Every structure is written in C-alpha cells, then in structure tokens.
Coordinates of C-alpha atoms and ligand atoms in Angstrom, one line a residue:
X39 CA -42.6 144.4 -14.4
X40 CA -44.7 144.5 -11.2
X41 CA -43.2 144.4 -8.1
X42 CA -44.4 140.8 -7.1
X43 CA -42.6 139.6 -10.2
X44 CA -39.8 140.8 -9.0
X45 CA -40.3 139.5 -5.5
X46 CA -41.0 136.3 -7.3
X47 CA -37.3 136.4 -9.1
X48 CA -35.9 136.2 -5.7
X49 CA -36.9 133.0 -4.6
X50 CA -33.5 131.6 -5.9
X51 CA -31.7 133.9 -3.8
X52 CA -34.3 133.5 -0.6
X53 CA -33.3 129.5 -1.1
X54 CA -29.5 130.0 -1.5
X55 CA -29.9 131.9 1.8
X56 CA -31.5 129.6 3.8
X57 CA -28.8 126.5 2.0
X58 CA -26.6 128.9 4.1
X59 CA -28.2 130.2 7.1
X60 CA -26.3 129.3 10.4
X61 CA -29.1 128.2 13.1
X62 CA -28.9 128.6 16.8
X63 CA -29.0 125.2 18.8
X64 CA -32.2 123.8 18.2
X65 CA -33.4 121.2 20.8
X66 CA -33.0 118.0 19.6
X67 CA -36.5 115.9 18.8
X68 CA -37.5 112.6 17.0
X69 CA -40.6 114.5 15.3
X70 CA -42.3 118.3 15.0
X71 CA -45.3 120.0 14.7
X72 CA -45.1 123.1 12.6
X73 CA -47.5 125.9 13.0
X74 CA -48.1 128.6 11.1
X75 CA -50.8 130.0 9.0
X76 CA -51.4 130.7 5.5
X77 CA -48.0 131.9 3.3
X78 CA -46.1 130.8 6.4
X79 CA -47.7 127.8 7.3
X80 CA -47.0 126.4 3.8
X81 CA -43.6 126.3 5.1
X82 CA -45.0 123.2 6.9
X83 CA -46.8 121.6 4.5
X84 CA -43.3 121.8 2.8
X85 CA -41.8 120.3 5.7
X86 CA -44.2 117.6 6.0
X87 CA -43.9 116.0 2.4
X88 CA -39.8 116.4 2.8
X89 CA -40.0 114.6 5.5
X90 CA -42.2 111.7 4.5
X91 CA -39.7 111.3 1.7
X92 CA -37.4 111.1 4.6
X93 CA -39.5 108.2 6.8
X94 CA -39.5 111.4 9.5
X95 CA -42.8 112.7 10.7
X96 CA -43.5 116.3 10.7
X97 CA -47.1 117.2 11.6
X98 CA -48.7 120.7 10.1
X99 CA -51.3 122.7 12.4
X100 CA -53.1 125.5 11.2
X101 CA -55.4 126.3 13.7
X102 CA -55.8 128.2 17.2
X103 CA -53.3 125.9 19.7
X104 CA -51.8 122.9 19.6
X105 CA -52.9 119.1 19.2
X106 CA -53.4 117.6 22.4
X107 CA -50.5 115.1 22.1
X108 CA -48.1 117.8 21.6
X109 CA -45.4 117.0 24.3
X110 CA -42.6 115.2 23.1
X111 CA -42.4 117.2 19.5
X112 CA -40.6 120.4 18.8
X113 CA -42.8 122.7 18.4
X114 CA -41.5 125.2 14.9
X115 CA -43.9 128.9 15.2
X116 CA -43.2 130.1 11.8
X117 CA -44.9 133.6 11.6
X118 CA -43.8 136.3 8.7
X119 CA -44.9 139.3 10.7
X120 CA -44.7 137.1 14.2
X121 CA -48.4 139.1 14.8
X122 CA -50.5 136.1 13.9
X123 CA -52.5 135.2 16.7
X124 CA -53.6 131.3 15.6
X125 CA -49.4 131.3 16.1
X126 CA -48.9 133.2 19.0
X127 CA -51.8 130.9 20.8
X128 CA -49.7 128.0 19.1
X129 CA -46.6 128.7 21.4
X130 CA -48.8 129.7 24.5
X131 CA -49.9 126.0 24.3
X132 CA -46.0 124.5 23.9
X133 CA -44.9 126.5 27.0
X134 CA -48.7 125.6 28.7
X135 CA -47.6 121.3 28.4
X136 CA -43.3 122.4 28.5
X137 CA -42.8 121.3 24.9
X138 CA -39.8 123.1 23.5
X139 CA -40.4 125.5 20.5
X140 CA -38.2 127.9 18.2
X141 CA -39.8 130.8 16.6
X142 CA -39.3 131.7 12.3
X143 CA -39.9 135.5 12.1
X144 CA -38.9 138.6 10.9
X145 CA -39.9 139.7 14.5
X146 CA -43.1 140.8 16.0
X147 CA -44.8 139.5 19.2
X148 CA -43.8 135.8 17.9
X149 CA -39.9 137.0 18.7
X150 CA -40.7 138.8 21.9
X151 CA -42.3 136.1 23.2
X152 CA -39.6 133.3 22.2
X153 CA -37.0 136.1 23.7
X154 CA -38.4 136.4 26.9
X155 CA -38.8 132.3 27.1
X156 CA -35.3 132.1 26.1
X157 CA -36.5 130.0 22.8
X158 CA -34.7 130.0 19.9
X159 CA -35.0 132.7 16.8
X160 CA -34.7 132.3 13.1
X161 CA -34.8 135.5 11.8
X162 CA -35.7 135.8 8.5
X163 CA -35.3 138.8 6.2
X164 CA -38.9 140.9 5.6
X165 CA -40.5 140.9 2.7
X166 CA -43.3 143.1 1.6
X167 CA -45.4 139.7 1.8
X168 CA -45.0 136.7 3.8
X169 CA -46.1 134.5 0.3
X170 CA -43.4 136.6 -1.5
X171 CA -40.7 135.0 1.7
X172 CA -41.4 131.0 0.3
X173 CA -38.0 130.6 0.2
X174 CA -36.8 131.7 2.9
X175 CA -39.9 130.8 5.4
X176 CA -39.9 127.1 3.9
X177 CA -36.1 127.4 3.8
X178 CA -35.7 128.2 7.3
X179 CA -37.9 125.5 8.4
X180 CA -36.0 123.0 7.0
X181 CA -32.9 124.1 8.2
X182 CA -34.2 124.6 11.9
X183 CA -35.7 120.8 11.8
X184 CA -32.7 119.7 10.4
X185 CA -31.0 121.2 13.1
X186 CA -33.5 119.5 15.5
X187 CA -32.1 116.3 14.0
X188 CA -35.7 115.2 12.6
X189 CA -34.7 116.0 8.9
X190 CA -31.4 115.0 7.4
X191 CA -28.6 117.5 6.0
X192 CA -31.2 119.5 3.9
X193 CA -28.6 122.3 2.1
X194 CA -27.6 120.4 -1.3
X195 CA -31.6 120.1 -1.5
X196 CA -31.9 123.9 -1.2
X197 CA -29.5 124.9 -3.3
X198 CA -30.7 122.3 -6.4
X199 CA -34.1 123.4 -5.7
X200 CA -32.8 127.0 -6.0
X201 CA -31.3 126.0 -9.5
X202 CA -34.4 124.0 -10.6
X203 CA -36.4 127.5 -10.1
X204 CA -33.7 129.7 -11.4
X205 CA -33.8 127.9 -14.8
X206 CA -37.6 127.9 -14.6
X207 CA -37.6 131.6 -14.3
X208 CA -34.8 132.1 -17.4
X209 CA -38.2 131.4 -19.7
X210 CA -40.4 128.6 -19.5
X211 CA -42.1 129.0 -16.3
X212 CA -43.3 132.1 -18.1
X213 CA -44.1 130.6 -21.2
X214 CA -46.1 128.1 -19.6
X215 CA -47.8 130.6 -16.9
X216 CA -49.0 132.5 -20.3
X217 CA -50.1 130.1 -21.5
X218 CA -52.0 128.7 -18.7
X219 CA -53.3 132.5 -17.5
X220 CA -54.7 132.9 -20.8
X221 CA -56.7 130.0 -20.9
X222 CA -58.0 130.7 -17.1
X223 CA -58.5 134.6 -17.6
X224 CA -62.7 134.7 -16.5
X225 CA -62.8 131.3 -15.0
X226 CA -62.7 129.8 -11.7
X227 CA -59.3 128.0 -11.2
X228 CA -59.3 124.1 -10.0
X229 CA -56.4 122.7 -9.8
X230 CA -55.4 119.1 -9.3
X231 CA -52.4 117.6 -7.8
X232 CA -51.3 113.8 -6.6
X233 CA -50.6 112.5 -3.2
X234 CA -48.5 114.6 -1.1
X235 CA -46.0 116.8 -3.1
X236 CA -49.1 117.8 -5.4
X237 CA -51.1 118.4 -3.0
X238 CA -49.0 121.2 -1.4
X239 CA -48.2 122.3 -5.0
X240 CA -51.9 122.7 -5.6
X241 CA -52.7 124.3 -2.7
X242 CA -49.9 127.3 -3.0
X243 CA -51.5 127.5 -6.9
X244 CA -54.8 128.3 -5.0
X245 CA -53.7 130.4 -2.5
X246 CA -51.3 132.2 -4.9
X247 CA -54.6 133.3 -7.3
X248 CA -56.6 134.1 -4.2
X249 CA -54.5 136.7 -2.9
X250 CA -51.8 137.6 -6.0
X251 CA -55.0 137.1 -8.5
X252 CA -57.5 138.8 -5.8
X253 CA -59.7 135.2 -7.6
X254 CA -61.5 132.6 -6.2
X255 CA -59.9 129.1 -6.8
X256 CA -60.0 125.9 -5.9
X257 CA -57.6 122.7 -5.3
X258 CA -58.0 118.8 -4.9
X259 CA -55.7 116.0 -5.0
X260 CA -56.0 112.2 -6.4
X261 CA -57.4 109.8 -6.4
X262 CA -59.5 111.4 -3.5
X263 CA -61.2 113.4 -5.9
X264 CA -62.1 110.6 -8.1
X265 CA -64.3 109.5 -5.3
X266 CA -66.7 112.6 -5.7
X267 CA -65.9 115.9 -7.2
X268 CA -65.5 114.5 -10.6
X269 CA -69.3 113.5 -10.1
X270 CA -69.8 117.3 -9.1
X271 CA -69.1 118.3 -12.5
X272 CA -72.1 116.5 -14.7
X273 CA -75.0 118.2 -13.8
X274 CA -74.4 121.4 -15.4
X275 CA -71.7 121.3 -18.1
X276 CA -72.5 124.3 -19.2
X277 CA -71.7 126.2 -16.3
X278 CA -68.5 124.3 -16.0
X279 CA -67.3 124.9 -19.6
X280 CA -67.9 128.5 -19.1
X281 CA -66.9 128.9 -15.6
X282 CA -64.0 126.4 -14.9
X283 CA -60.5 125.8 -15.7
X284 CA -58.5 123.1 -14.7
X285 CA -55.3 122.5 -14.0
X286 CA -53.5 119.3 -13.5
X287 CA -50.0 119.5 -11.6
X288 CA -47.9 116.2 -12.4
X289 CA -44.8 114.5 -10.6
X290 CA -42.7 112.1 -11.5
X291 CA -42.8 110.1 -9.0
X292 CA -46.7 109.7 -8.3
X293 CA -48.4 106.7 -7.6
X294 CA -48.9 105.1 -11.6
X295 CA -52.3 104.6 -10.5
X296 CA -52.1 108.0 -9.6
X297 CA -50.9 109.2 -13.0
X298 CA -53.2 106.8 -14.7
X299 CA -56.1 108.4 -13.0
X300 CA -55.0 111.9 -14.2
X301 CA -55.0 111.1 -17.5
X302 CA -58.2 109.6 -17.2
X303 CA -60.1 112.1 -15.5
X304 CA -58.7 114.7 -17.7
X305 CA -60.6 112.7 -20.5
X306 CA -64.0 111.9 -18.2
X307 CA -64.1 115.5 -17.7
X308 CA -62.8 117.5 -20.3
X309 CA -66.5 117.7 -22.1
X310 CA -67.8 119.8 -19.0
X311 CA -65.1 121.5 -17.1
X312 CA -62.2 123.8 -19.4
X313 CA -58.7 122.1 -19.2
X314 CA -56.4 125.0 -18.7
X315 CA -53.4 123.3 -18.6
X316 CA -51.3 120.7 -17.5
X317 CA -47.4 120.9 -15.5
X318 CA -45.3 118.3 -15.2
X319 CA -42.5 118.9 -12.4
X320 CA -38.5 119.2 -13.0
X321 CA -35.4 118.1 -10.8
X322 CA -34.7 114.9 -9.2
X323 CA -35.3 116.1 -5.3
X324 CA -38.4 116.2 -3.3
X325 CA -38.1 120.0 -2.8
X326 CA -36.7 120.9 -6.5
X327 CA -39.7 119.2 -8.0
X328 CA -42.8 120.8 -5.7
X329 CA -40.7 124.3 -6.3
X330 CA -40.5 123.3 -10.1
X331 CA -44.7 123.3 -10.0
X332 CA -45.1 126.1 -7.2
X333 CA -43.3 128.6 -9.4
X334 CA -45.1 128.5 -12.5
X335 CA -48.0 128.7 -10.4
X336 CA -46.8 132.0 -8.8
X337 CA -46.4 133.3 -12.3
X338 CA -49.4 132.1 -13.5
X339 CA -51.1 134.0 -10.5
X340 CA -49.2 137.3 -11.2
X341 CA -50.2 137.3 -15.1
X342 CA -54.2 136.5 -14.1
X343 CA -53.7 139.9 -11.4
X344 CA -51.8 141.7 -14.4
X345 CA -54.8 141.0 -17.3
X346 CA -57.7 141.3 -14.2
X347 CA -56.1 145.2 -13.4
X348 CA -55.3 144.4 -9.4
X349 CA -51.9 144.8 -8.0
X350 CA -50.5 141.1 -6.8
X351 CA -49.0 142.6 -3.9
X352 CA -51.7 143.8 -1.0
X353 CA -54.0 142.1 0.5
X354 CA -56.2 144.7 2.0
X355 CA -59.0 142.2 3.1
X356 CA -57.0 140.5 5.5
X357 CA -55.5 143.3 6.6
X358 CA -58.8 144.4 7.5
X359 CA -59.8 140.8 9.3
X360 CA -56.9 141.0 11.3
X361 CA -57.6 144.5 12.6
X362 CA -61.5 143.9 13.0
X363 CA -60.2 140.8 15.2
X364 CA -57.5 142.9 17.4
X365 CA -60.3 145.2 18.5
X366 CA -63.0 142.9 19.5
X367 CA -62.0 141.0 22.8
X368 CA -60.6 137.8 23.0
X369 CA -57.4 137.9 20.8
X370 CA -55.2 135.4 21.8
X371 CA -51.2 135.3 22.8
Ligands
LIG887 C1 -50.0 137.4 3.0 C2 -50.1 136.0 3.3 C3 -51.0 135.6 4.4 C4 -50.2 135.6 5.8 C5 -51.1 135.0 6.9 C6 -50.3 134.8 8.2 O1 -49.0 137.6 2.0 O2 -49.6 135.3 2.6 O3 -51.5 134.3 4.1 O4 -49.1 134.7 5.6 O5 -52.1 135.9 7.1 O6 -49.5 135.9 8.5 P1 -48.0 135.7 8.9 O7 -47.3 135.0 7.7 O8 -47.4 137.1 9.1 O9 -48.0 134.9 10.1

C-alpha cells in the first residue's frame, strides 16, 4: 500500500473533523471570494457549487490578487503550506481595499500575516500534500463560510459526505478505479463532467493524474464541449483510439439535456477517442455526490502512478517552480 493510498483512506476522517471543527468569529458577509491555488484552491471550487445549490454566491480566484470588485465580500486565503504567493498577494489586496479576510493553513507566511492583521485562522492539520488535505481544506472552507453566514449549517453534509466516501473506499471505488486505470494505462486521460458539480469533479480527476499519476490529462464539461472539442476529435481517429481515454463523470441531478448529451457523445465519439469508463455519483447531498466521483478519481490516479513506477506522493517540479520563482525578484506578499 503506498503511502498516498493511505493518505487517501483518511479523507473520511479529514471530513468528520472539519463536521466538528469549532471556528473563530468569522465576520459576517452576504457573499465570498475564495482564493487559493491548485489542491487548496479546489477547496473553492467546492465552495462555489455548494453554494449555488444554496442560491449563495461564492466566487473562486486563482490568480495573482483580487477582482476589482472585491470590497464587500469575505475574502477566505486557503493555503496548505500558507507559502503560496498568488495567496499571499490575494490577502495583500483585501487589506489594500479593507475587505475582511480569514486565513485556512497549516501555517506559513499566510498565518503570520493574518496574525499580525489580527484576521482570523483556521488551522488545519499538515499533510504531506496539500491534495492529500481535500477534506479538511474543502472542509474547513465550508465551515468558515458557514460561520460567515453565506452558507447554511454545513456539518450533517460533511459527515454524510464522509460516509458516502467511507463506503466507497470499503471496495468499489477500487474496483471501479481498476478498472478504469487499466483501460487508461498509456493514454492521455479526458475526462468529462456536467455543469457545475462535474465540472469540479473533473477537474480534481485531472489534476489528481497530473501530479499523483506524474500524466498529462485533460477535463471538459457539457454541453460546452459539444460546441467544439467533440469536432477536435475526427481528424485523426487514429491518434485518438491509440492515444485517448475518456471518462465520463455522471450526476444525478444534471441537466436531462445534460445527461442526454453524454450518452450521445459517448456514442458520436466512441469510434475515435477510447472510452475508459464511465462513474455515476452516490448520496443524496451536493457534497456526498462530487466526493462520491472525486474519490474514485484519486484512486484511479494512485493505480495509473502505481503500474507507470512513480511515487503519487512528490511533486518535485513544482517544488522546483516555486523555488526558481523565490530567487528571481519580484515575489509577491
Ligand atoms: C501539491 C498540490 C499543489 C499545491 C499548490 C498550492 O500537493 O496539490 O497543487 O496545492 O501548489 O500550494 P498550497 O496548497 O500550499 O497553497
């Protein structure tokens, strides 16, 4: 058993956790912006599609600063290592316009800096990775915006969405992450999700094989794709039947156009591209369901390291970015 595996097994606990994590007073706001890059700033893009369910509005930002209508939001800085310097910039521009921001974080500069302007801390326990903290990064995020008052009570959803991925890891996430890794060993992965929830799911299935799988992948979501990448896929079949695998991420509660156009484009394209597989999500909440699909992508990643020969866990490239950027001038925060 690698040691991302068991980081992986975990994510029940890291979500009963944050179900019970007591937050510090959190300014109160009608909407948020959170920022945060890559396996923390999915915590957002969790965020965002909980609170569309909700009617609430929570705005993601992965980039240097803020958007320019920031005032007036609560500003959440969610930051594993609380080193990152598109966050750290992030909260320079709240306290630049006065916007009041809290800080998720195992520590670093992130917590310094929300110290010294007497913002509020979420600590969160390390983990060897920030992707391996999902449950605790996303759980904290929704605890803190809850606490804000932009997201309703959101503990009975963490603690079903840290049963829906408990049973999951008892066996057929893993069945179906074999059985999926199998079919994608040697191809690029593409996978397509729906509107909102699959979106995110798809793009921590991406992100998971980049940097657990050390492999290039891809994601899209419908029906945007139906309005061009499919196209991108007839000119050389070839290429895509050697070269491609799909996989489609399904929800109950897409769009039925949305559904409809799945199973359609599975069919338009399933003479030039691989279908590698298809995952239907479990549970009856928001967060339950995109876990249900994130997890078995997560495995899925992990099996494709395991068969390639690479260790899931580091991630010595952007270890190596991120010093190359701290000694050239310029580094923000
Ligand atoms: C590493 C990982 C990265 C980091 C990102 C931001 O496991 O997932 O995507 O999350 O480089 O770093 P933090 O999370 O420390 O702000």
């Amino acid at each position: 058993m690698s040691e991302m595996r068991d980081l992986i097994a975990t994510f029940p606990e890291q979500l009963r956790w944050a179900a019970g994590l007591v937050t510090p007073s959190i300014p109160p706001a009608e909407s948020a912006i959170v920022a945060g890059m890559g396996g923390s700033g999915i915590a957002g893009d969790v965020a965002a599609v909980v609170a569309e369910a909700a009617s609430r509005r929570v705005t993601v930002h992965k980039a240097y600063g803020l958007p320019r209508w920031v005032a007036g939001d609560l500003v959440v800085a969610v930051s594993h290592s609380g080193n990152t310097e598109e966050t750290l910039s992030g909260v320079q521009a709240a306290a630049a316009v006065g916007a009041p921001w809290v800080a998720v974080t195992t520590g670093g500069r992130l917590q310094g800096k929300a110290v010294a302007a007497g913002a509020p801390v979420v600590a969160i326990p390390f983990s060897p990775q920030p992707r391996a903290a999902f449950g605790y990064l996303a759980g904290a995020v929704l605890r803190v915006l809850e606490a804000a008052g932009v997201l309703p009570s959101q503990a009975g959803a963490l603690e079903e969405a840290a049963d829906v991925v408990a049973s999951a890891l008892a066996g057929p996430a893993h069945e179906a992450a074999a059985a999926i890794a199998g079919r994608l060993a040697g191809r690029v992965t593409v996978i397509y999700g729906g509107t909102g929830l699959g979106a995110v799911a798809a793009n921590r299935w991406k992100t998971q094989m980049n940097e657990n799988g050390k492999a290039p992948a891809y994601w899209s979501s419908l029906p945007e794709l139906d309005h061009n990448e499919i196209v991108g896929w007839t000119a050389s079949p070839q290429l895509g039947r050697d070269s491609i695998g799909v996989v489609f991420l399904h929800d109950g509660a897409d769009h039925p156009r949305v559904a409809l156009r799945a199973r359609l484009t599975g069919e338009l394209i399933a003479p030039v591209v691989a279908i590698a597989g298809e995952v239907s999500s479990v549970g009856s909440g928001m967060l339950a369901r995109l876990l249900s699909l994130t997890i078995v992508g997560d495995l899925v990643s992990v099996e494709l390291a395991e068969r390639a020969g690479v260790d899931p866990v580091p991630v010595a490239i952007i270890e190596d970015l991120k010093k190359r950027l701290t000694d050239q001038p310029g580094g923000s925060g």
